[in-house]
PDB file of C-alpha atoms (C1' of nucleotides) in Angstrom:
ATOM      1  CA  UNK P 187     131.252  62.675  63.885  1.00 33.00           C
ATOM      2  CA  UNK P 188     134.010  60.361  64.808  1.00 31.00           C
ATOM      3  CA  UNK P 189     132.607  56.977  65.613  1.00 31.00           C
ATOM      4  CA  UNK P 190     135.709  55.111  66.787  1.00 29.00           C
ATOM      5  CA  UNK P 191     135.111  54.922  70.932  1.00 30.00           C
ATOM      6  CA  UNK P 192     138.223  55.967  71.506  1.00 29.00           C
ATOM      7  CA  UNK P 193     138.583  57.444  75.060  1.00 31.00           C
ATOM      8  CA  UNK P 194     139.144  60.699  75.385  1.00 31.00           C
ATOM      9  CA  UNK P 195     142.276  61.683  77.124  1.00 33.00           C
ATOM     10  CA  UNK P 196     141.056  63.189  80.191  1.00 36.00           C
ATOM     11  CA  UNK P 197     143.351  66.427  81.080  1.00 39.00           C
ATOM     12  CA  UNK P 198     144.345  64.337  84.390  1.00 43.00           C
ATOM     13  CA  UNK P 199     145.989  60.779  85.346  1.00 43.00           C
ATOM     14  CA  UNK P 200     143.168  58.440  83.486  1.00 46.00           C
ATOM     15  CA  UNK P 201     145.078  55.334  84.217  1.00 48.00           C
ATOM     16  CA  UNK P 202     145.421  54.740  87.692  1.00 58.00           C
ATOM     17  CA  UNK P 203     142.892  54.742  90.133  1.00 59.00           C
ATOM     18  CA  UNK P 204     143.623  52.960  92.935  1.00 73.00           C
ATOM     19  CA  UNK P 205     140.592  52.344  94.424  1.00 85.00           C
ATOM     20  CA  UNK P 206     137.982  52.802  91.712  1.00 85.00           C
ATOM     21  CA  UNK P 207     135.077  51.070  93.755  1.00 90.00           C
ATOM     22  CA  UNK P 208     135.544  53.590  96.518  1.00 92.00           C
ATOM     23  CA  UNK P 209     136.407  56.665  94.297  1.00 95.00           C
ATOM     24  CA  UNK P 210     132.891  55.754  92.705  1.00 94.00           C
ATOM     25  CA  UNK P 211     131.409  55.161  95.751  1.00 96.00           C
ATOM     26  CA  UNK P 212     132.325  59.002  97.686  1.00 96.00           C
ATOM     27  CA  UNK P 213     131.621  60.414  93.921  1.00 96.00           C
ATOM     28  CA  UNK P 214     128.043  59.534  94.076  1.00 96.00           C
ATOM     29  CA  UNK P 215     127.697  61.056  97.880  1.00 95.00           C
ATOM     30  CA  UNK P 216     129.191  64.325  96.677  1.00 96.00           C
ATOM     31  CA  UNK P 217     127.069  64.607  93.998  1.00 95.00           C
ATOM     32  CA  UNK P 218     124.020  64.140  96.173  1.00 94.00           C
ATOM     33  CA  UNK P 219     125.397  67.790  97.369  1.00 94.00           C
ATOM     34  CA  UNK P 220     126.114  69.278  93.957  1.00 93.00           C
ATOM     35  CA  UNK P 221     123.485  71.872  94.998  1.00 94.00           C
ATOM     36  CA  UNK P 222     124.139  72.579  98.327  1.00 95.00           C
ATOM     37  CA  UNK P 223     127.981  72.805  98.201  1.00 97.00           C
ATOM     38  CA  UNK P 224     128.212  76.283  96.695  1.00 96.00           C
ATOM     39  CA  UNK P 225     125.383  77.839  98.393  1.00 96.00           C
ATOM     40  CA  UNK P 226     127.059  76.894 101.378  1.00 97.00           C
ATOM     41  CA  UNK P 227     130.760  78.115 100.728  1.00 97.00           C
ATOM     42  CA  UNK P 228     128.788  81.057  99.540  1.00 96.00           C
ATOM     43  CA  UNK P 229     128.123  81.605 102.719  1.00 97.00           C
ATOM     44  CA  UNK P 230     131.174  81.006 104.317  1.00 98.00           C
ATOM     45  CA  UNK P 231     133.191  83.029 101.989  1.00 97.00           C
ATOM     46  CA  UNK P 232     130.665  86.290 102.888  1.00 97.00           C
ATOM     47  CA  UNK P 233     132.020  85.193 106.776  1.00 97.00           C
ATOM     48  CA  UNK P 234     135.897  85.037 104.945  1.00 96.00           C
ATOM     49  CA  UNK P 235     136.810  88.140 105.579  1.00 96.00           C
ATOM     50  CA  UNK P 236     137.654  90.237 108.665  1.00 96.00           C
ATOM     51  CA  UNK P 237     135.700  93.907 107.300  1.00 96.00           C
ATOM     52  CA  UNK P 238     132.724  92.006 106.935  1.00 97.00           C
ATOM     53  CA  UNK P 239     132.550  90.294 110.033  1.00 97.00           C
ATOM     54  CA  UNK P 240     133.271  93.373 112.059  1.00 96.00           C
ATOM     55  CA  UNK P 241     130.362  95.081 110.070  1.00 97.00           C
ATOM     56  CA  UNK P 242     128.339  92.269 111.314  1.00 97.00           C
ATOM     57  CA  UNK P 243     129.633  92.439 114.803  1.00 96.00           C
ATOM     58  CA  UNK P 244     128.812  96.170 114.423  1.00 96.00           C
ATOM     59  CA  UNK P 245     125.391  96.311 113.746  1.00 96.00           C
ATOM     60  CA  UNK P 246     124.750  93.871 116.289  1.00 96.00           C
ATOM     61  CA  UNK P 247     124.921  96.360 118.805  1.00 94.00           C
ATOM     62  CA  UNK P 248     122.328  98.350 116.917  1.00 93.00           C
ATOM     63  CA  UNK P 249     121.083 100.036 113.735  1.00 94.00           C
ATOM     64  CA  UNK P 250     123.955 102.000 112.449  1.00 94.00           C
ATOM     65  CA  UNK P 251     124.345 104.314 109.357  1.00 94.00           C
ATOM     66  CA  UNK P 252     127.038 103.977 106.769  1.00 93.00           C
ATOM     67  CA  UNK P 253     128.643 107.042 107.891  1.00 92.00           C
ATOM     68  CA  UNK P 254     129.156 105.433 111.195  1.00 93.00           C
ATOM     69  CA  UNK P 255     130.053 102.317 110.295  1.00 94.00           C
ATOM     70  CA  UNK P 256     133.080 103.415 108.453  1.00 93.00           C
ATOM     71  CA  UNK P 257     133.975 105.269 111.292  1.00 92.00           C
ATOM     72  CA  UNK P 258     133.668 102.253 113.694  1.00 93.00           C
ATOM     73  CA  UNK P 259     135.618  99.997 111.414  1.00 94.00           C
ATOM     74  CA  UNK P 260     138.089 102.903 110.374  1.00 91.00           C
ATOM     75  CA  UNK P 261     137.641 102.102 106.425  1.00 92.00           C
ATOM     76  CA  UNK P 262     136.105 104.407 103.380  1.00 92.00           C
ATOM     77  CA  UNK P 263     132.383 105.045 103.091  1.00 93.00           C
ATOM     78  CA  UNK P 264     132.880 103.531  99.894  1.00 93.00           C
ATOM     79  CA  UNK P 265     134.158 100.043 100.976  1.00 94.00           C
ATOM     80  CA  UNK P 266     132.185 100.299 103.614  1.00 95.00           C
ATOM     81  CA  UNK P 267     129.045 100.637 101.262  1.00 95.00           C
ATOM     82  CA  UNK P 268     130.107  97.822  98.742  1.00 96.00           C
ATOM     83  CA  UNK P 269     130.795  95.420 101.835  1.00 96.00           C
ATOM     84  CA  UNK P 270     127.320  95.918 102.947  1.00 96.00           C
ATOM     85  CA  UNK P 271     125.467  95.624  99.532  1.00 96.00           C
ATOM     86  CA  UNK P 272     127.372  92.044  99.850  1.00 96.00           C
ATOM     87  CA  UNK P 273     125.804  91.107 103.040  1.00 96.00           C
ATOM     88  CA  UNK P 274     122.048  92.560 101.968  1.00 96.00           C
ATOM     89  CA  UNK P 275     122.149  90.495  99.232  1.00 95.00           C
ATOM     90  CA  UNK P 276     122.875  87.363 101.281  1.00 95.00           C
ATOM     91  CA  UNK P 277     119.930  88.564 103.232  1.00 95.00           C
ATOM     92  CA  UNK P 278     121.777  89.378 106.378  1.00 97.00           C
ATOM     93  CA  UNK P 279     121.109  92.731 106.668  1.00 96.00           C
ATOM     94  CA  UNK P 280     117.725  95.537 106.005  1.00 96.00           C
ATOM     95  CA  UNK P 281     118.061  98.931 105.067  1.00 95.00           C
ATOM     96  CA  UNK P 282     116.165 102.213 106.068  1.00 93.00           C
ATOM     97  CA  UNK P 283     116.007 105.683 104.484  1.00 90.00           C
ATOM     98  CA  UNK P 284     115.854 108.896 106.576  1.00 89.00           C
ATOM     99  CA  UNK P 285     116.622 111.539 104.081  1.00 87.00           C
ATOM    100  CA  UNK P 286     120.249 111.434 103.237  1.00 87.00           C
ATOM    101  CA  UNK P 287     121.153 109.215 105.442  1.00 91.00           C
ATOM    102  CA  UNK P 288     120.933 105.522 104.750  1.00 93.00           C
ATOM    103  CA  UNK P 289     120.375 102.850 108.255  1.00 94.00           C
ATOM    104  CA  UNK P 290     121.194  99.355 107.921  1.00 96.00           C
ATOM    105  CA  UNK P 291     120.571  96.334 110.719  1.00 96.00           C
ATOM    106  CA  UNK P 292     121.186  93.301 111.092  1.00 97.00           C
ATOM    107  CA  UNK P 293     118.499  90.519 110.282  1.00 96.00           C
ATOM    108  CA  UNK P 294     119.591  88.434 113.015  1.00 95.00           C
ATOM    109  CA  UNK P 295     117.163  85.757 112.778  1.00 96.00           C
ATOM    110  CA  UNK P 296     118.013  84.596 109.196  1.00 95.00           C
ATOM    111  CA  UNK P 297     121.798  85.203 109.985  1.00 96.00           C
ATOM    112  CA  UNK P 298     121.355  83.229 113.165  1.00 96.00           C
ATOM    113  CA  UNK P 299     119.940  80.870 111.235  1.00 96.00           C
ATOM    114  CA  UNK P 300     121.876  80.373 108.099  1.00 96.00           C
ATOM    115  CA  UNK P 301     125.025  79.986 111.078  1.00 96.00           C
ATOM    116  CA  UNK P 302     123.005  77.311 112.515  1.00 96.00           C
ATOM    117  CA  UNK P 303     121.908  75.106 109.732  1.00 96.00           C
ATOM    118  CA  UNK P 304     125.308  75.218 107.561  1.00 97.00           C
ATOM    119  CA  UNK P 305     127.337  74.543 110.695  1.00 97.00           C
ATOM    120  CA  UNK P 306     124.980  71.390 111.408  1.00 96.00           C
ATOM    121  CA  UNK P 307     125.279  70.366 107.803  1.00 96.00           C
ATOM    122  CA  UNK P 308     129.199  69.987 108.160  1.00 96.00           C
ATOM    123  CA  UNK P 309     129.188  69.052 111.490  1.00 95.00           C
ATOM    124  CA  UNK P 310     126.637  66.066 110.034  1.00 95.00           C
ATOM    125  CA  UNK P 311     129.170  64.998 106.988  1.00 95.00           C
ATOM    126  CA  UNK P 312     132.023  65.468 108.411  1.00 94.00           C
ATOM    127  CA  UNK P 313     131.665  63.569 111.538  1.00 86.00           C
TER     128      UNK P 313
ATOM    129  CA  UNK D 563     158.809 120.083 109.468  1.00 32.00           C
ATOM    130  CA  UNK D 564     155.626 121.978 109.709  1.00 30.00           C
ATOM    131  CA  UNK D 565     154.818 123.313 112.930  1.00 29.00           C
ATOM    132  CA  UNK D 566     151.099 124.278 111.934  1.00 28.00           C
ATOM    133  CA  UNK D 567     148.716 121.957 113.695  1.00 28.00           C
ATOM    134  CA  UNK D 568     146.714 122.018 110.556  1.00 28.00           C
ATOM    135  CA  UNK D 569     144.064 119.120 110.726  1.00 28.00           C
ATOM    136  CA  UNK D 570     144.883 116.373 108.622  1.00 29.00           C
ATOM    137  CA  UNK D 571     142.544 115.477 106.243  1.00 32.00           C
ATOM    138  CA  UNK D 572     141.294 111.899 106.640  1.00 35.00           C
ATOM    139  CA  UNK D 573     140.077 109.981 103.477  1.00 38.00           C
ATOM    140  CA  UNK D 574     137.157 109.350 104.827  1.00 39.00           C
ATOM    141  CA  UNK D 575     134.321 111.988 106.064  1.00 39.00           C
ATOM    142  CA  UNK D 576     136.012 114.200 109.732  1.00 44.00           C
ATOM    143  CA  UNK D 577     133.474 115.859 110.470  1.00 44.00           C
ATOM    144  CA  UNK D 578     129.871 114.343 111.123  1.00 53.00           C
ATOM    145  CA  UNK D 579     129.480 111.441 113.400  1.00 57.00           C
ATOM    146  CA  UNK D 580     125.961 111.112 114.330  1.00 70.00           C
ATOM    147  CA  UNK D 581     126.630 109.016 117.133  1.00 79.00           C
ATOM    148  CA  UNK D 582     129.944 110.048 118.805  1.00 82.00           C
ATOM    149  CA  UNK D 583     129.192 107.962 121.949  1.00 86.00           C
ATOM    150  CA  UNK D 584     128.147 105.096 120.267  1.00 89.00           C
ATOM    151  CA  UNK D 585     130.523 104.744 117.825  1.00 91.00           C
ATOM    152  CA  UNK D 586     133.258 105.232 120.186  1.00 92.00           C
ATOM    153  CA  UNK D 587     131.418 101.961 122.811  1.00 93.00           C
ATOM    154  CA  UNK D 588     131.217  99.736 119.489  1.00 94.00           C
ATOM    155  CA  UNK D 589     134.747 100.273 118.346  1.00 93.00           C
ATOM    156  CA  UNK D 590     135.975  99.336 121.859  1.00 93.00           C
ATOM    157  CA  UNK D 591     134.007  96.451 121.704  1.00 93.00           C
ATOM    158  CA  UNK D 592     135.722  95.413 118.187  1.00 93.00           C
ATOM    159  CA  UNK D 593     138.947  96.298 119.703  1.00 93.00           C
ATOM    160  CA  UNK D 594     138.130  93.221 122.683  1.00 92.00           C
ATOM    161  CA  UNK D 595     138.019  91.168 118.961  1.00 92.00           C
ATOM    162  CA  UNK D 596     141.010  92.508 117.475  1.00 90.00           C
ATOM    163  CA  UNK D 597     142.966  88.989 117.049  1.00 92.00           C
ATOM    164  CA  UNK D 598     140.441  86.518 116.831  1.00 94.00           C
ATOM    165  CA  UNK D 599     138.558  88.160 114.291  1.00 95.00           C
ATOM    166  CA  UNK D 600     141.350  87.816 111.636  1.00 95.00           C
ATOM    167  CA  UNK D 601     141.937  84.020 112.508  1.00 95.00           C
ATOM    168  CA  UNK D 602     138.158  83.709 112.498  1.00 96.00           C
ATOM    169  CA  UNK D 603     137.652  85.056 108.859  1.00 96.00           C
ATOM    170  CA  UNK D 604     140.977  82.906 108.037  1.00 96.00           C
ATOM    171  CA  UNK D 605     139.172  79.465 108.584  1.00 97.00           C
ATOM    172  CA  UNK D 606     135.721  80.558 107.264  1.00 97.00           C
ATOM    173  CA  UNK D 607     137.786  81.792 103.806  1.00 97.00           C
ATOM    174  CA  UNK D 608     138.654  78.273 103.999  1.00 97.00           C
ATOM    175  CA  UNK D 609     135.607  76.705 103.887  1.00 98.00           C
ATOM    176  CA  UNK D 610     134.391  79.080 101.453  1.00 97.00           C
ATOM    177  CA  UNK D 611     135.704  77.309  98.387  1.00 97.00           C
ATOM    178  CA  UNK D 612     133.627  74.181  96.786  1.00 98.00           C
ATOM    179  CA  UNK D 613     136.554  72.477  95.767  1.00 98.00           C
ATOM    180  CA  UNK D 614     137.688  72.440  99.481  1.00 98.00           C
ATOM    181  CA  UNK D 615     134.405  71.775 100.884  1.00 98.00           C
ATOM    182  CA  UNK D 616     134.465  68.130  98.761  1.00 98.00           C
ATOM    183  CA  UNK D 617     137.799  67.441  99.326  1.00 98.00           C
ATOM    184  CA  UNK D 618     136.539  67.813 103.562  1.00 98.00           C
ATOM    185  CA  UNK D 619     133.688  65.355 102.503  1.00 98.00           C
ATOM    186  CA  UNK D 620     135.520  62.684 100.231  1.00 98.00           C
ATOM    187  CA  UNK D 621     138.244  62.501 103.006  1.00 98.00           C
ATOM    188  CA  UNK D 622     135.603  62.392 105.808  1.00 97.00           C
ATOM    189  CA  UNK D 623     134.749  58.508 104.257  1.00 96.00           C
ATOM    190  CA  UNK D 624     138.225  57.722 104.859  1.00 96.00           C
ATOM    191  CA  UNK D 625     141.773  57.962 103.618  1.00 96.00           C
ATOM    192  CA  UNK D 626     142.413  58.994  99.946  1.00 97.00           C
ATOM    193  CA  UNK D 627     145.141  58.962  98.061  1.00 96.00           C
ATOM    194  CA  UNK D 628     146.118  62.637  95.845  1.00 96.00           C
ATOM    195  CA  UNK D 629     145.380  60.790  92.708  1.00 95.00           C
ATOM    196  CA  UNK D 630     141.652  59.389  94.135  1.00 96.00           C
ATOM    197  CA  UNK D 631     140.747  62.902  95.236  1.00 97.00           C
ATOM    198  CA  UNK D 632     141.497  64.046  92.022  1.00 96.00           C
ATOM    199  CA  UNK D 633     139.236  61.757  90.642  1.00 95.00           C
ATOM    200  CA  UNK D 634     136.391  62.209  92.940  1.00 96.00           C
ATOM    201  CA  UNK D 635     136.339  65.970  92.278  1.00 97.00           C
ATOM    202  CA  UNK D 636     137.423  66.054  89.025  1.00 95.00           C
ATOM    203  CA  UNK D 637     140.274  68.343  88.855  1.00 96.00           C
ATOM    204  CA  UNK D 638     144.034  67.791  88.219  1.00 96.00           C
ATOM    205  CA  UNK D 639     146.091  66.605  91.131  1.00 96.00           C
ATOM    206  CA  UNK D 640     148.187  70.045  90.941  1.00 96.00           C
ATOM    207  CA  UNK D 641     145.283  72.034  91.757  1.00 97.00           C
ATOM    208  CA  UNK D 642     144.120  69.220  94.713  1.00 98.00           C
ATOM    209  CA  UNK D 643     147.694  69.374  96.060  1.00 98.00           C
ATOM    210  CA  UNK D 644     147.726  73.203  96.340  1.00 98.00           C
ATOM    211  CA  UNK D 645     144.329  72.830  98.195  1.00 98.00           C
ATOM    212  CA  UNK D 646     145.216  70.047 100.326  1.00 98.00           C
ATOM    213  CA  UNK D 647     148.140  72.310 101.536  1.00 97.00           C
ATOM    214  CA  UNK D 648     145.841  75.165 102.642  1.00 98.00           C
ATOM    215  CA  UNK D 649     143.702  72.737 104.786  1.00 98.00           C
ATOM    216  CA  UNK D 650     147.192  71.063 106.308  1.00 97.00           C
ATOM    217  CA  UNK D 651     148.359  74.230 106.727  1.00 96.00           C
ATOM    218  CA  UNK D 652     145.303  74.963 108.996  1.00 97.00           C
ATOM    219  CA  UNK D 653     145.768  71.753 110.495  1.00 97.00           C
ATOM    220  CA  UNK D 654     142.818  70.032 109.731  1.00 98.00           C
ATOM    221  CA  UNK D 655     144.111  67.561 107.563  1.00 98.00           C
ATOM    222  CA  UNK D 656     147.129  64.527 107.784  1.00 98.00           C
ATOM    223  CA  UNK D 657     149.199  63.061 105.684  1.00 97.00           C
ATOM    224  CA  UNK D 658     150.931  59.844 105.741  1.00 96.00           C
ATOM    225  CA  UNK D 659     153.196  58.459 103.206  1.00 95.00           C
ATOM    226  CA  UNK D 660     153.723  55.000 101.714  1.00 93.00           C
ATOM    227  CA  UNK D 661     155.975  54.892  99.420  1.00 92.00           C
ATOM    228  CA  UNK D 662     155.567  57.279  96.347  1.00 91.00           C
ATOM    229  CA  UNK D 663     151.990  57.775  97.210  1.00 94.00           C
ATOM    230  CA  UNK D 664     150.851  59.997  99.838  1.00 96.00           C
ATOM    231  CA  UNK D 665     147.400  59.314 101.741  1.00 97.00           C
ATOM    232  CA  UNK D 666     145.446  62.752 103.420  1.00 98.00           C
ATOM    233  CA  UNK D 667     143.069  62.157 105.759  1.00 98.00           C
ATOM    234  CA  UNK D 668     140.705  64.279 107.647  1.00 98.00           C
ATOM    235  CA  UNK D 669     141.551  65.354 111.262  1.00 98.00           C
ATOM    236  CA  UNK D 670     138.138  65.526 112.482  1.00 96.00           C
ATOM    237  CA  UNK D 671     138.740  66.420 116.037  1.00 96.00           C
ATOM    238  CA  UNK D 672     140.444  69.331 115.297  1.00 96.00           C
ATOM    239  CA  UNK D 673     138.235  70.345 112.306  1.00 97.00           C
ATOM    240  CA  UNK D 674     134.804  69.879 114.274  1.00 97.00           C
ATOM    241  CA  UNK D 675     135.824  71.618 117.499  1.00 97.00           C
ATOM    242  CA  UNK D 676     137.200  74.637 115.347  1.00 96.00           C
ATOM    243  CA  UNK D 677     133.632  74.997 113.592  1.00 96.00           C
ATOM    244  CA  UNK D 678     131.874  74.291 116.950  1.00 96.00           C
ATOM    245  CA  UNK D 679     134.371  77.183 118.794  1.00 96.00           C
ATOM    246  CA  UNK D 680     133.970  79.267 115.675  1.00 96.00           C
ATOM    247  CA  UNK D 681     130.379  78.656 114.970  1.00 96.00           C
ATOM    248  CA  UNK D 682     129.453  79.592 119.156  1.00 96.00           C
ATOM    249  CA  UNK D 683     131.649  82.408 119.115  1.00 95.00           C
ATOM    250  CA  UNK D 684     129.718  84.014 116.264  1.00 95.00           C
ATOM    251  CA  UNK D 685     125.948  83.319 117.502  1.00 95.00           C
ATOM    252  CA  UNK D 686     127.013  84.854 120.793  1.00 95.00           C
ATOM    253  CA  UNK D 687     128.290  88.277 119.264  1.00 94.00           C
ATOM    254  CA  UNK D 688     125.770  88.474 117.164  1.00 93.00           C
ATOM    255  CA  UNK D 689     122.536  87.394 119.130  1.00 85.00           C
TER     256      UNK D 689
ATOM    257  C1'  DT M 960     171.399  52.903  86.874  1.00 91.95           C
ATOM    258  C1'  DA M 961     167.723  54.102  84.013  1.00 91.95           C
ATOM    259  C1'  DG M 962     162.907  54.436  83.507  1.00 91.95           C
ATOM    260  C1'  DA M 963     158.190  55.042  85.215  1.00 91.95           C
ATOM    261  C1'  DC M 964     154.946  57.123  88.043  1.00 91.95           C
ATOM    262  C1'  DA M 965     152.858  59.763  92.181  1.00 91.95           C
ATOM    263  C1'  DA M 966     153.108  64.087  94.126  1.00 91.95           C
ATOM    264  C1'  DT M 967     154.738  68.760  94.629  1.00 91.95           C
ATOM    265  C1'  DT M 968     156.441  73.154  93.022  1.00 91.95           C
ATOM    266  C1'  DT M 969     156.791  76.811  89.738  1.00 91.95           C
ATOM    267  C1'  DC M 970     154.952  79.657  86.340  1.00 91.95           C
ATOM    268  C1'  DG M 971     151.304  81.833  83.714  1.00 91.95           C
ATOM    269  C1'  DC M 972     146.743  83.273  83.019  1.00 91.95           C
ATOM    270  C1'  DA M 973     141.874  84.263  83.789  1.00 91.95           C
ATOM    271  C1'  DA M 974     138.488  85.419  87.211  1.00 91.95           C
ATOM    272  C1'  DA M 975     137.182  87.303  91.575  1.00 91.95           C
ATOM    273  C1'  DC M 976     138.086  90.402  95.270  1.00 91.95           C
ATOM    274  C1'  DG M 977     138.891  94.753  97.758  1.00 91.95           C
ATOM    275  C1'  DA M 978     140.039  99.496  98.182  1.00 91.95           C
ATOM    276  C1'  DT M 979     140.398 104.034  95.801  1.00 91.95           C
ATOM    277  C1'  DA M 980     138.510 107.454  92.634  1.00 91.95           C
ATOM    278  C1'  DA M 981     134.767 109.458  90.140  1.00 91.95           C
ATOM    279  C1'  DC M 982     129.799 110.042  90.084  1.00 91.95           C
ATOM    280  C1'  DA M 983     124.851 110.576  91.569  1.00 91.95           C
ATOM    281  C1'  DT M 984     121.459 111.975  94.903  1.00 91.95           C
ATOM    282  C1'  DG M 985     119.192 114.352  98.505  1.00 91.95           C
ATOM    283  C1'  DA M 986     119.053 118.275 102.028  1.00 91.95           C
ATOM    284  C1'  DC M 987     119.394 122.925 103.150  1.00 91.95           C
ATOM    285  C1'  DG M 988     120.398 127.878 102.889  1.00 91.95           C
ATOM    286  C1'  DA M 989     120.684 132.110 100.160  1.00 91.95           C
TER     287       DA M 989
ATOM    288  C1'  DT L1476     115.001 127.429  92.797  1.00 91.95           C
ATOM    289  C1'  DC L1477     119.453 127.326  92.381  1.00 91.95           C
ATOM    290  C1'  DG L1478     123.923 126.321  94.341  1.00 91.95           C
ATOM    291  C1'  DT L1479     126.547 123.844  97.456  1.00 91.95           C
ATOM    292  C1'  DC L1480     127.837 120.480 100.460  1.00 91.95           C
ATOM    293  C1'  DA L1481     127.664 116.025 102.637  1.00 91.95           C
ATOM    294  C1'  DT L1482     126.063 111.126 102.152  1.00 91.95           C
ATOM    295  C1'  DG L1483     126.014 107.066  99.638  1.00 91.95           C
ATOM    296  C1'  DT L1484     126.591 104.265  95.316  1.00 91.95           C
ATOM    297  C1'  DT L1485     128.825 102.903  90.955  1.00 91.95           C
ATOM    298  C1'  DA L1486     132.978 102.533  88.025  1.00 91.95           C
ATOM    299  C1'  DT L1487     137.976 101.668  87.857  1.00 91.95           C
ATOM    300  C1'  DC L1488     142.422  99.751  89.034  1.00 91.95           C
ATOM    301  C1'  DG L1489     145.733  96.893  91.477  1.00 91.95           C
ATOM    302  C1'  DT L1490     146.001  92.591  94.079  1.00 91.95           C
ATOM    303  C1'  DT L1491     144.827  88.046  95.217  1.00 91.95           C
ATOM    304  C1'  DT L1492     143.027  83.518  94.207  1.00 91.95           C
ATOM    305  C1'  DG L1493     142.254  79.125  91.730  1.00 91.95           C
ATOM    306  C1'  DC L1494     143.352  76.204  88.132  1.00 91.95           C
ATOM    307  C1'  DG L1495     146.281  73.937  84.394  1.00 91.95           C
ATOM    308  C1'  DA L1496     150.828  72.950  82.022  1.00 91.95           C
ATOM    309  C1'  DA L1497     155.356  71.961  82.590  1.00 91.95           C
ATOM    310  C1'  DA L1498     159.361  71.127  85.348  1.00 91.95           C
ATOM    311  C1'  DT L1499     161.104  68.959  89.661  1.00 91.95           C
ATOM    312  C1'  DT L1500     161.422  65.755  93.430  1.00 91.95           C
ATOM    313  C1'  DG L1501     161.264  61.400  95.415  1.00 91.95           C
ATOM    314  C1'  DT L1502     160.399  56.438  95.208  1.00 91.95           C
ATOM    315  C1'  DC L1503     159.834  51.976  93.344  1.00 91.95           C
ATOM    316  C1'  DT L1504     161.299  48.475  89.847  1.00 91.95           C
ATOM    317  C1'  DA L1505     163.314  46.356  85.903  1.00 91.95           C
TER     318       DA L1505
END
DNA sequence: TAGACAATTTCGCAAACGATAACATGACGA
DNA sequence: TCGTCATGTTATCGTTTGCGAAATTGTCTA
């Protein structure tokens, strides 16, 4: 209810700004990404880790079930399991049911594609 | 100082391997993948943070100062200088120095030929 | 030389991550 | 159909990560 316009004391350095016109300027173009920007490192982080891409690499070769998989990579079942509910969710992988045994695969196209379009993003803006 | 060749029990399932064979021809072809696959997941963890993803952009206008990237993203300059480490540490960005400021900017050469490398690398294993 | 300011480093905390441990589910034999 | 065993998922715990506050470093200037 305070009506003075005092400015608020930003929790950062609010005096200097050495190049406000600019500052404003590359503001405005990030914000123009405020969307894409997480969805992407999303994406990257899922690719951030070495268990993950080996599952990936993995199932490449072929359907494999989770069994399998662990024994490939030379981890638990359990992380093993958790990893790949990560990766289904981005959509990178499908899973099968045969009895007691679960079968996951790679969905190559939309991984494929994902790879494709981010990398040509930050290729785009960064060059 | 036992001398009973007693199986060890893994922590993970010893027994059933469905696929023996295949298993075995996958996990040799990880193997081939053994180092780059850790440096790999190193750079995507990288890009897998928003905060580093914008300071990539702002810096791919041109030279910033700490204090202007701070400003751009809106975050203190502590938590841009820890980030801006991690990305000089992987060598994609510079640093130059004029007189208590310092100015980063983006080492694009480096940068894009690691996500080209990285990105072909990846659709080739995986197609 | 003292003071001011940009940047970094250190420390602490909250959130996210990753692997282990407990649990649920389905298959198969008695 | 009941028990038992193996597969796979969910819950739990320790570690790591990201950010902010405060202290430190280094540099310019009065």
């Amino acid at each position: 209810m305070k009506t003075t316009s005092k400015i608020i004391t930003s929790p950062m350095c609010e005096i200097t700004c050495f190049e406000q016109e600019k500052v404003a300027r590359i503001k405005a173009e990030l914000l123009k990404e405020e969307v894409l920007l997480p969805q992407l490192a999303e994406r990257y982080k899922l690719l951030g880790n070495t268990t993950r891409l080996k599952i990936l690499l993995a199932l490449a070769q072929g359907e494999l079930c989770v069994c399998d998989i662990a024994h490939v990579i030379g981890l638990t079942m359990a992380a093993i399991s958790h990893q790949l509910k990560l990766l289904r969710d981005q959509g990178w992988l499908a899973m099968r049911n045969d009895g007691k045994m679960v079968y996951y695969r790679l969905r190559s196209d939309d991984l494929l594609k994902a790879l494709k379009d981010d990398g040509r993003l930050l290729r785009e803006r960064l060059a």
